[in-house]
Coordinates of C-alpha atoms (C1' of nucleotides) in Angstrom, one line a residue:
Chain A
M1 CA -37.0 138.9 149.8
N2 CA -38.8 138.7 146.4
S3 CA -42.2 140.1 145.5
F4 CA -45.1 137.9 144.5
T5 CA -44.6 139.2 141.0
E6 CA -41.0 138.2 140.9
E7 CA -41.8 134.8 142.2
N8 CA -44.5 134.3 139.5
Y9 CA -41.9 135.2 136.8
L10 CA -39.5 132.7 138.2
K11 CA -42.1 130.0 138.4
S12 CA -43.2 130.7 134.8
I13 CA -39.6 130.7 133.5
F14 CA -39.0 127.4 135.3
K15 CA -42.0 125.7 133.7
L16 CA -41.2 127.0 130.3
S17 CA -37.6 126.0 130.5
Q18 CA -38.6 122.4 131.0
K19 CA -40.0 122.4 127.5
T20 CA -37.0 123.9 125.7
D21 CA -33.3 123.4 125.9
N22 CA -32.4 126.9 124.8
G23 CA -33.3 130.0 126.7
V24 CA -36.8 130.9 127.4
S25 CA -38.2 133.6 125.1
T26 CA -39.6 136.9 126.2
N27 CA -42.8 136.4 124.3
S28 CA -43.4 132.9 125.8
I29 CA -43.1 134.4 129.3
A30 CA -45.4 137.2 128.4
E31 CA -48.0 134.8 127.0
S32 CA -47.9 132.5 130.0
L33 CA -48.2 135.4 132.5
E34 CA -50.8 137.2 130.3
T35 CA -48.7 140.4 130.2
K36 CA -46.8 142.3 127.6
A37 CA -43.3 141.6 126.2
S38 CA -42.1 145.0 127.3
S39 CA -43.1 144.3 130.9
V40 CA -41.2 141.0 130.7
T41 CA -38.1 142.7 129.5
D42 CA -38.2 145.1 132.5
M43 CA -38.7 142.3 135.0
I44 CA -36.0 140.1 133.4
K45 CA -33.5 142.9 133.9
K46 CA -34.5 143.1 137.5
L47 CA -34.2 139.4 138.0
S48 CA -30.9 139.5 136.2
D49 CA -29.6 142.2 138.5
K50 CA -30.6 140.0 141.4
K51 CA -28.7 137.1 139.8
L52 CA -31.8 134.9 139.6
V53 CA -31.6 134.6 135.8
N54 CA -28.9 134.7 133.2
Y55 CA -29.8 137.1 130.5
K56 CA -28.2 138.4 127.3
K57 CA -30.3 140.8 125.2
Y58 CA -32.3 139.2 122.5
Q59 CA -31.1 135.7 123.7
G60 CA -33.8 134.7 126.2
V61 CA -33.3 133.8 129.8
N62 CA -32.3 130.8 131.9
L63 CA -32.6 130.5 135.7
T64 CA -29.5 130.5 137.8
K65 CA -29.2 127.9 140.5
E66 CA -30.7 130.3 143.0
G67 CA -33.5 131.3 140.7
K68 CA -34.3 127.6 140.1
D69 CA -34.3 126.9 143.8
I70 CA -36.9 129.6 144.5
A71 CA -39.1 128.4 141.6
V72 CA -39.0 124.8 142.8
S73 CA -39.8 125.8 146.4
I74 CA -42.8 127.8 145.2
I75 CA -44.0 124.8 143.2
R76 CA -43.5 122.6 146.2
N77 CA -45.7 125.0 148.2
H78 CA -48.3 125.1 145.6
R79 CA -48.7 121.4 145.3
L80 CA -48.6 120.8 149.1
W81 CA -51.4 123.3 149.6
E82 CA -53.4 121.7 146.9
V83 CA -53.1 118.4 148.7
F84 CA -54.1 120.1 151.9
L85 CA -57.2 121.7 150.4
V86 CA -58.4 118.5 148.8
E87 CA -57.5 116.0 151.5
K88 CA -58.2 118.0 154.6
L89 CA -60.6 120.7 153.6
N90 CA -62.7 118.7 151.2
F91 CA -62.2 120.8 148.1
K92 CA -62.6 119.3 144.6
W93 CA -59.6 119.0 142.4
D94 CA -60.9 121.6 140.0
E95 CA -61.3 124.2 142.8
V96 CA -57.9 124.4 144.3
H97 CA -55.6 126.0 141.7
D98 CA -56.4 129.6 142.3
L99 CA -56.2 129.3 146.1
A100 CA -52.9 127.5 145.9
E101 CA -51.7 130.2 143.6
D102 CA -52.0 132.6 146.5
L103 CA -50.9 130.3 149.3
E104 CA -47.7 129.3 147.5
H105 CA -46.2 132.7 148.1
I106 CA -46.4 132.4 151.9
N107 CA -42.7 132.2 152.5
S108 CA -41.6 130.0 155.4
K109 CA -39.5 126.9 155.2
K110 CA -40.8 125.8 158.5
L111 CA -44.4 126.2 157.4
T112 CA -43.8 124.2 154.2
N113 CA -42.0 121.4 156.0
Q114 CA -44.5 121.1 158.8
L115 CA -47.3 121.0 156.3
D116 CA -45.5 118.3 154.3
A117 CA -45.2 116.3 157.5
F118 CA -48.8 116.9 158.5
L119 CA -49.9 115.6 155.1
E120 CA -47.5 112.6 155.5
Y121 CA -45.1 113.5 152.8
P122 CA -47.4 113.2 149.7
K123 CA -45.5 112.4 146.4
Y124 CA -48.1 113.8 144.1
D125 CA -50.7 116.6 144.1
P126 CA -54.4 116.1 143.3
H127 CA -53.7 116.4 139.6
G128 CA -50.9 113.8 139.6
D129 CA -48.1 116.4 139.5
P130 CA -45.0 115.4 141.5
I131 CA -44.3 117.4 144.7
P132 CA -40.6 118.4 145.0
D133 CA -39.1 117.2 148.2
K134 CA -37.4 119.3 150.8
D135 CA -34.2 119.3 148.8
G136 CA -35.9 120.3 145.6
N137 CA -35.8 116.9 143.9
I138 CA -38.7 116.2 141.6
H139 CA -39.5 112.7 140.6
R140 CA -41.4 113.0 137.4
H141 CA -43.3 110.1 136.0
L142 CA -43.1 109.0 132.4
D143 CA -45.2 111.0 130.1
I144 CA -47.3 108.3 128.5
T145 CA -50.8 109.6 127.8
L146 CA -54.0 107.8 127.1
A147 CA -53.6 108.9 123.5
D148 CA -50.3 106.9 123.3
L149 CA -52.0 103.6 124.2
K150 CA -53.0 101.0 121.6
T151 CA -56.2 99.0 121.4
Y152 CA -56.5 96.6 124.3
D153 CA -53.8 98.3 126.3
K154 CA -54.5 98.8 130.0
G155 CA -53.3 101.4 132.5
I156 CA -54.0 103.6 135.5
V157 CA -54.7 107.3 135.4
V158 CA -51.9 109.0 137.3
G159 CA -52.1 112.6 136.2
V160 CA -53.4 115.2 133.9
K161 CA -51.5 117.6 131.5
E162 CA -54.3 120.1 131.3
H163 CA -55.5 121.8 134.5
S164 CA -58.5 123.8 133.3
K165 CA -61.6 123.7 135.4
S166 CA -63.7 122.5 132.5
Y167 CA -61.4 119.6 131.7
L168 CA -61.2 118.4 135.3
N169 CA -64.9 118.8 135.7
Y170 CA -65.5 116.8 132.6
L171 CA -63.3 114.0 133.8
E172 CA -65.2 113.8 137.0
T173 CA -68.5 113.5 135.2
I174 CA -67.2 110.4 133.5
N175 CA -65.8 109.0 136.8
L176 CA -62.2 109.5 135.7
V177 CA -60.2 110.4 138.8
L178 CA -56.6 109.6 139.7
G179 CA -56.1 105.9 140.3
T180 CA -58.8 104.9 137.8
E181 CA -58.1 101.7 135.8
I182 CA -58.6 102.1 132.1
K183 CA -58.7 99.8 129.1
V184 CA -58.7 100.8 125.5
N185 CA -61.4 99.0 123.6
K186 CA -61.3 100.7 120.2
I187 CA -59.6 103.6 118.5
V188 CA -61.4 105.4 115.7
D189 CA -58.8 106.2 113.1
F190 CA -60.8 109.1 111.6
D191 CA -60.6 111.4 114.7
L192 CA -58.4 109.3 117.0
S193 CA -61.2 109.2 119.6
M194 CA -61.2 106.2 121.8
S195 CA -63.7 103.9 123.4
V196 CA -62.4 103.0 126.8
E197 CA -63.5 100.9 129.7
V198 CA -63.4 102.8 133.0
N199 CA -62.9 100.7 136.2
K200 CA -63.9 97.5 134.3
K201 CA -67.4 98.9 133.8
E202 CA -68.8 101.6 131.6
S203 CA -67.4 102.1 128.2
V204 CA -67.0 105.8 127.4
N205 CA -66.0 107.6 124.3
I206 CA -63.1 110.0 124.7
S207 CA -61.9 112.6 122.2
H208 CA -58.2 112.9 121.2
Q209 CA -58.2 116.3 122.7
A210 CA -59.1 114.7 126.0
S211 CA -57.1 111.5 125.8
K212 CA -53.8 113.3 125.0
N213 CA -54.0 115.1 128.4
L214 CA -54.4 112.1 130.5
I215 CA -51.2 110.7 131.9
I216 CA -51.3 106.9 132.2
K217 CA -49.1 104.3 133.9
K218 CA -49.3 101.3 131.6
S219 CA -50.1 98.1 133.5
N220 CA -49.5 95.8 130.5
Chain B
M1 CA -61.2 143.4 145.6
N2 CA -59.0 145.2 148.1
S3 CA -55.3 145.1 148.3
F4 CA -53.3 143.7 151.2
T5 CA -52.5 147.2 152.2
E6 CA -56.1 148.4 152.3
E7 CA -57.0 145.3 154.3
N8 CA -54.3 146.1 156.8
Y9 CA -55.6 149.6 157.2
L10 CA -59.1 148.4 157.8
K11 CA -57.9 145.9 160.4
S12 CA -55.9 148.5 162.2
I13 CA -58.8 151.0 162.2
F14 CA -61.1 148.3 163.5
K15 CA -58.8 147.4 166.4
L16 CA -58.2 151.1 167.3
S17 CA -61.9 151.9 167.2
Q18 CA -62.5 149.3 169.9
K19 CA -60.6 151.5 172.3
T20 CA -62.2 154.8 171.5
D21 CA -65.8 155.9 171.0
N22 CA -64.9 158.9 168.8
G23 CA -63.2 158.6 165.4
V24 CA -59.8 156.9 165.0
S25 CA -57.0 159.5 164.6
T26 CA -54.7 159.6 161.7
N27 CA -51.7 159.5 164.0
S28 CA -52.8 156.4 165.9
I29 CA -53.2 154.6 162.6
A30 CA -49.8 155.7 161.4
E31 CA -48.3 154.5 164.6
S32 CA -50.0 151.1 164.6
L33 CA -49.0 150.5 161.0
E34 CA -45.5 152.0 161.4
T35 CA -46.0 154.4 158.6
K36 CA -46.3 158.2 158.3
A37 CA -49.4 160.3 158.9
S38 CA -49.4 161.6 155.3
S39 CA -49.6 158.1 154.0
V40 CA -52.5 157.4 156.2
T41 CA -54.4 160.5 155.0
D42 CA -53.9 159.3 151.4
M43 CA -55.2 155.8 152.2
I44 CA -58.1 157.1 154.2
K45 CA -59.2 159.1 151.2
K46 CA -59.1 156.0 149.1
L47 CA -61.0 153.9 151.6
S48 CA -63.5 156.7 151.9
D49 CA -64.0 156.8 148.1
K50 CA -64.7 153.1 148.4
K51 CA -67.2 153.7 151.2
L52 CA -65.3 151.5 153.6
V53 CA -64.8 154.4 156.1
N54 CA -66.6 157.6 157.0
Y55 CA -64.2 160.5 156.9
K56 CA -64.3 164.2 157.5
K57 CA -61.1 166.1 157.3
Y58 CA -59.4 166.6 160.7
Q59 CA -62.1 164.5 162.4
G60 CA -60.6 161.0 162.3
V61 CA -62.3 158.0 160.7
N62 CA -64.9 155.3 161.5
L63 CA -65.5 152.1 159.6
T64 CA -68.7 151.7 157.6
K65 CA -70.7 148.5 157.9
E66 CA -68.9 147.2 154.9
G67 CA -65.5 148.2 156.1
K68 CA -66.1 146.6 159.5
D69 CA -67.3 143.3 157.8
I70 CA -64.1 143.1 155.9
A71 CA -62.0 143.9 159.0
V72 CA -63.7 141.2 161.0
S73 CA -63.4 138.6 158.3
I74 CA -59.7 139.2 158.2
I75 CA -59.4 138.9 161.9
R76 CA -61.4 135.7 161.7
N77 CA -58.9 134.4 159.1
H78 CA -56.0 135.4 161.1
R79 CA -57.1 133.7 164.3
L80 CA -58.2 130.5 162.5
W81 CA -54.9 130.2 160.8
E82 CA -53.2 130.7 164.2
V83 CA -55.2 127.8 165.6
F84 CA -54.3 125.7 162.6
L85 CA -50.6 126.4 162.9
V86 CA -50.5 125.6 166.6
E87 CA -52.9 122.6 166.7
K88 CA -52.1 120.9 163.4
L89 CA -48.6 122.0 162.4
N90 CA -47.0 122.1 165.9
F91 CA -46.0 125.7 165.9
K92 CA -45.4 127.5 169.3
W93 CA -47.8 130.3 170.2
D94 CA -45.0 132.9 169.9
E95 CA -44.2 131.8 166.3
V96 CA -47.5 132.1 164.5
H97 CA -48.3 135.8 164.4
D98 CA -46.3 136.8 161.3
L99 CA -47.4 133.8 159.3
A100 CA -51.0 134.4 160.1
E101 CA -50.5 138.0 159.1
D102 CA -49.8 136.8 155.6
L103 CA -52.4 133.9 155.5
E104 CA -55.2 136.2 156.7
H105 CA -55.3 137.9 153.3
I106 CA -56.1 134.8 151.3
N107 CA -59.5 135.7 150.4
S108 CA -62.0 132.9 150.1
K109 CA -65.1 132.4 152.2
K110 CA -65.1 128.8 151.4
L111 CA -61.5 128.3 152.5
T112 CA -62.2 130.1 155.8
N113 CA -65.3 128.2 156.5
Q114 CA -63.9 124.8 155.6
L115 CA -60.8 125.6 157.8
D116 CA -63.1 126.5 160.6
A117 CA -65.0 123.2 160.3
F118 CA -61.7 121.3 160.0
L119 CA -60.5 122.8 163.3
E120 CA -63.9 122.0 164.8
Y121 CA -65.1 125.6 165.2
P122 CA -62.6 126.9 167.8
K123 CA -63.8 129.8 169.9
Y124 CA -60.4 131.2 170.8
D125 CA -57.0 131.5 169.2
P126 CA -53.8 130.3 170.8
H127 CA -53.5 133.7 172.6
G128 CA -57.1 133.5 174.0
D129 CA -58.5 136.1 171.5
P130 CA -62.0 135.3 170.4
I131 CA -62.6 134.1 166.8
P132 CA -65.4 135.8 165.1
D133 CA -68.0 133.3 163.8
K134 CA -69.2 133.0 160.2
D135 CA -71.6 135.9 160.7
G136 CA -68.9 138.2 162.2
N137 CA -70.1 137.9 165.8
I138 CA -67.3 138.2 168.4
H139 CA -67.8 136.9 171.9
R140 CA -65.3 138.8 173.9
H141 CA -64.6 137.6 177.5
L142 CA -64.4 140.0 180.4
D143 CA -61.2 141.8 180.7
I144 CA -60.1 140.9 184.2
T145 CA -56.3 140.6 184.3
L146 CA -54.1 139.0 186.9
A147 CA -53.2 142.5 188.1
D148 CA -56.9 143.0 189.1
L149 CA -56.9 140.0 191.4
K150 CA -56.5 140.3 195.2
T151 CA -54.4 138.2 197.5
Y152 CA -55.7 134.6 197.7
D153 CA -57.9 135.1 194.6
K154 CA -57.9 132.1 192.2
G155 CA -58.4 132.0 188.4
I156 CA -57.6 130.4 185.1
V157 CA -55.4 132.0 182.4
V158 CA -57.6 132.5 179.3
G159 CA -55.7 135.0 177.2
V160 CA -53.0 137.6 176.9
K161 CA -53.2 141.3 176.1
E162 CA -49.7 141.6 174.8
H163 CA -48.6 139.5 171.9
S164 CA -44.8 140.1 171.6
K165 CA -42.6 137.1 171.2
S166 CA -40.6 138.1 174.2
Y167 CA -43.7 138.2 176.5
L168 CA -45.1 134.9 175.2
N169 CA -41.8 133.3 175.4
Y170 CA -41.3 134.4 179.0
L171 CA -44.7 133.0 180.0
E172 CA -43.7 129.7 178.6
T173 CA -40.5 129.6 180.6
I174 CA -42.6 129.9 183.8
N175 CA -45.1 127.3 182.6
L176 CA -47.9 129.8 182.1
V177 CA -49.9 128.7 179.1
L178 CA -53.6 129.1 178.4
G179 CA -55.7 127.0 180.9
T180 CA -53.2 127.3 183.7
E181 CA -54.7 127.6 187.2
I182 CA -53.3 130.5 189.2
K183 CA -53.6 131.6 192.8
V184 CA -52.3 134.9 194.2
N185 CA -50.3 134.4 197.3
K186 CA -49.0 137.9 198.0
I187 CA -48.9 141.3 196.4
V188 CA -46.0 143.6 197.0
D189 CA -47.5 147.0 197.4
F190 CA -44.2 148.8 196.5
D191 CA -44.1 147.7 192.9
L192 CA -47.4 145.7 192.6
S193 CA -45.4 142.6 191.7
M194 CA -47.2 139.3 192.7
S195 CA -46.2 136.0 194.1
V196 CA -48.5 133.5 192.4
E197 CA -49.0 129.7 192.6
V198 CA -49.0 128.1 189.1
N199 CA -50.9 124.9 188.7
K200 CA -50.9 124.4 192.5
K201 CA -47.2 124.0 192.4
E202 CA -44.3 126.5 192.1
S203 CA -44.7 129.9 193.4
V204 CA -43.3 132.5 191.0
N205 CA -42.9 136.2 191.1
I206 CA -44.6 138.2 188.4
S207 CA -44.1 141.9 187.7
H208 CA -47.0 144.3 187.3
Q209 CA -45.9 144.8 183.7
A210 CA -46.4 141.1 183.2
S211 CA -49.5 140.6 185.3
K212 CA -51.6 143.3 183.8
N213 CA -51.3 141.6 180.4
L214 CA -52.7 138.2 181.5
I215 CA -56.4 137.8 181.1
I216 CA -57.9 135.7 183.8
K217 CA -61.2 134.0 184.4
K218 CA -61.8 134.2 188.1
S219 CA -62.8 130.9 189.7
N220 CA -63.6 132.3 193.2
Chain C
dA1 C1' -58.1 185.6 173.7
dT2 C1' -53.8 185.2 171.9
dA3 C1' -49.7 182.6 171.3
dT4 C1' -47.8 178.0 171.1
dA5 C1' -47.8 173.2 170.3
dT6 C1' -49.7 169.4 168.1
dT7 C1' -52.2 167.1 164.6
dT8 C1' -53.6 166.6 160.0
dT9 C1' -53.5 167.6 155.3
dT10 C1' -51.4 169.1 150.9
dA11 C1' -47.9 169.4 147.4
dG12 C1' -44.5 167.3 145.1
dA13 C1' -41.2 163.5 144.5
dC14 C1' -39.9 158.4 144.5
dT15 C1' -40.3 153.1 143.5
dA16 C1' -42.3 148.9 141.5
dA17 C1' -44.9 147.1 138.1
dT18 C1' -47.3 147.9 134.2
dC19 C1' -48.6 149.8 129.5
dT20 C1' -48.4 151.8 124.4
dA21 C1' -45.8 153.1 120.6
dA22 C1' -41.7 153.3 118.3
dA23 C1' -36.9 151.7 117.5
dA24 C1' -33.6 148.0 117.1
dA25 C1' -32.2 143.4 116.5
dT26 C1' -32.9 138.8 114.8
dA27 C1' -35.0 135.4 111.8
dG28 C1' -37.0 133.9 107.5
dT29 C1' -37.6 134.2 102.4
dT30 C1' -36.7 134.8 98.0
Chain D
dA1 C1' -27.6 139.6 99.9
dA2 C1' -31.5 142.3 100.4
dC3 C1' -36.2 142.7 101.9
dT4 C1' -39.8 141.5 105.0
dA5 C1' -41.8 139.7 109.1
dT6 C1' -41.2 138.8 113.8
dT7 C1' -39.3 139.4 118.3
dT8 C1' -37.3 142.1 121.6
dT9 C1' -35.9 146.3 123.7
dT10 C1' -36.3 151.2 124.7
dA11 C1' -38.6 155.5 125.8
dG12 C1' -42.0 157.7 128.1
dA13 C1' -46.4 157.6 130.7
dT14 C1' -49.5 155.6 134.4
dT15 C1' -51.0 153.7 139.0
dA16 C1' -50.6 152.3 144.0
dG17 C1' -48.4 153.2 147.9
dT18 C1' -45.0 155.6 150.2
dC19 C1' -42.1 159.6 151.8
dT20 C1' -40.4 164.6 153.2
dA21 C1' -41.3 169.2 153.9
dA22 C1' -44.4 172.8 154.2
dA23 C1' -49.0 174.7 155.0
dA24 C1' -53.5 174.5 157.4
dA25 C1' -56.4 173.3 161.1
dT26 C1' -57.2 172.1 165.7
dA27 C1' -56.0 171.8 170.6
dT28 C1' -53.6 173.6 174.7
dA29 C1' -51.8 177.0 177.9
dT30 C1' -51.2 181.1 179.9

DNA sequence: ATATATTTTTAGACTAATCTAAAAATAGTT
DNA sequence: AACTATTTTTAGATTAGTCTAAAAATATAT
């Protein structure tokens, strides 16, 4: 069995390794876990001894098959619990992350799979992130963001790339939840802010900062 | 915030203090947590510093108001999660203890209360143990066991006093689940074993060992 | 009441995870 | 290629929780 701490390292390494093709650097792990590089080195050695990561000094790390399987199963747990909290217990999408961060470490294949069934095999969590299936397969959607759209393009909001409470909260105040239809009316070339039509109604102004974190499925 | 370990000590002390009026002994805590007396002494000091227990050397411990509140809320969590696992995720009553042991430490009043509402405010867990309400009140039922019944007495099974897998499993094989109607046909005075009618049908033989752990609500 | 047994506490050591500060390796620059 | 800056690792210390073995306190028995 692995400790919560080890599991968090594996999850972090998994997420970071999706952004780079080479090994994941010690510093990037330290930053993502808000800890110090020296602590990371210690843990990497431990994970390496357990054959959960491949590690050569000064070269960064990569997950082994086994390490990756663990990371993915934790992410699966996390996202399933988020769905549960929102769909069944009436939490808001900006309230569920921290709780899921704890719940994800409850380690029981049966629990995970029964929860999955109970929720009727959801494909995405409340933030639009894909839920790995029982075999660890992840169907990620294309990463087109609102910022990538041109004037008069239309699409549907399918996810977010930024998960902070303040961002999610802001989106709700402008009625932007998953599934919302969106149409770009105008792009200000000075600051790249956009005037967009939400659900064929109100036209709101969205900063580049905000638009580049909204994942969109283009509808034409 | 308190660690999982501290919470487990508080829970254990709470349960032990229900059986004795004087302080809870170091050894009894050690036994119930399967640890050593010296470890218990260390932890007691820590809990005492945090004002969660009252402690005088060699005199055993008692929970303070605050310590008791924490213990009760963990028990509330535990029992609500057990209901969830059995009612919603189709677990058997002998499979849920260990998972609930982990889930109980997820610390969120909102989570607990929403879960309680989602489950429609259950009063008892799958083993018949009472679930403390939001304010920590516990309605315990009278502790009449099958072993206390006389010949021809009738009753309904409302709980168990022994939670081991093997016991729960055994009960299921003889169709004894919560809510079952029971009637005592004969008591063997040699070994106090009983011949009982289950749901007005089969007559099974139950050892004293087994009967004294079945909590019954007498029906006449 | 004194000796014996039991319980509880103390003292000191161990492990996991962390940190700071310093040393070593790598990368970047002229 | 040599110097500098950055990254990574090492060395040594710290904290929480645990343990063993020994000492101290309490309980029991004659």
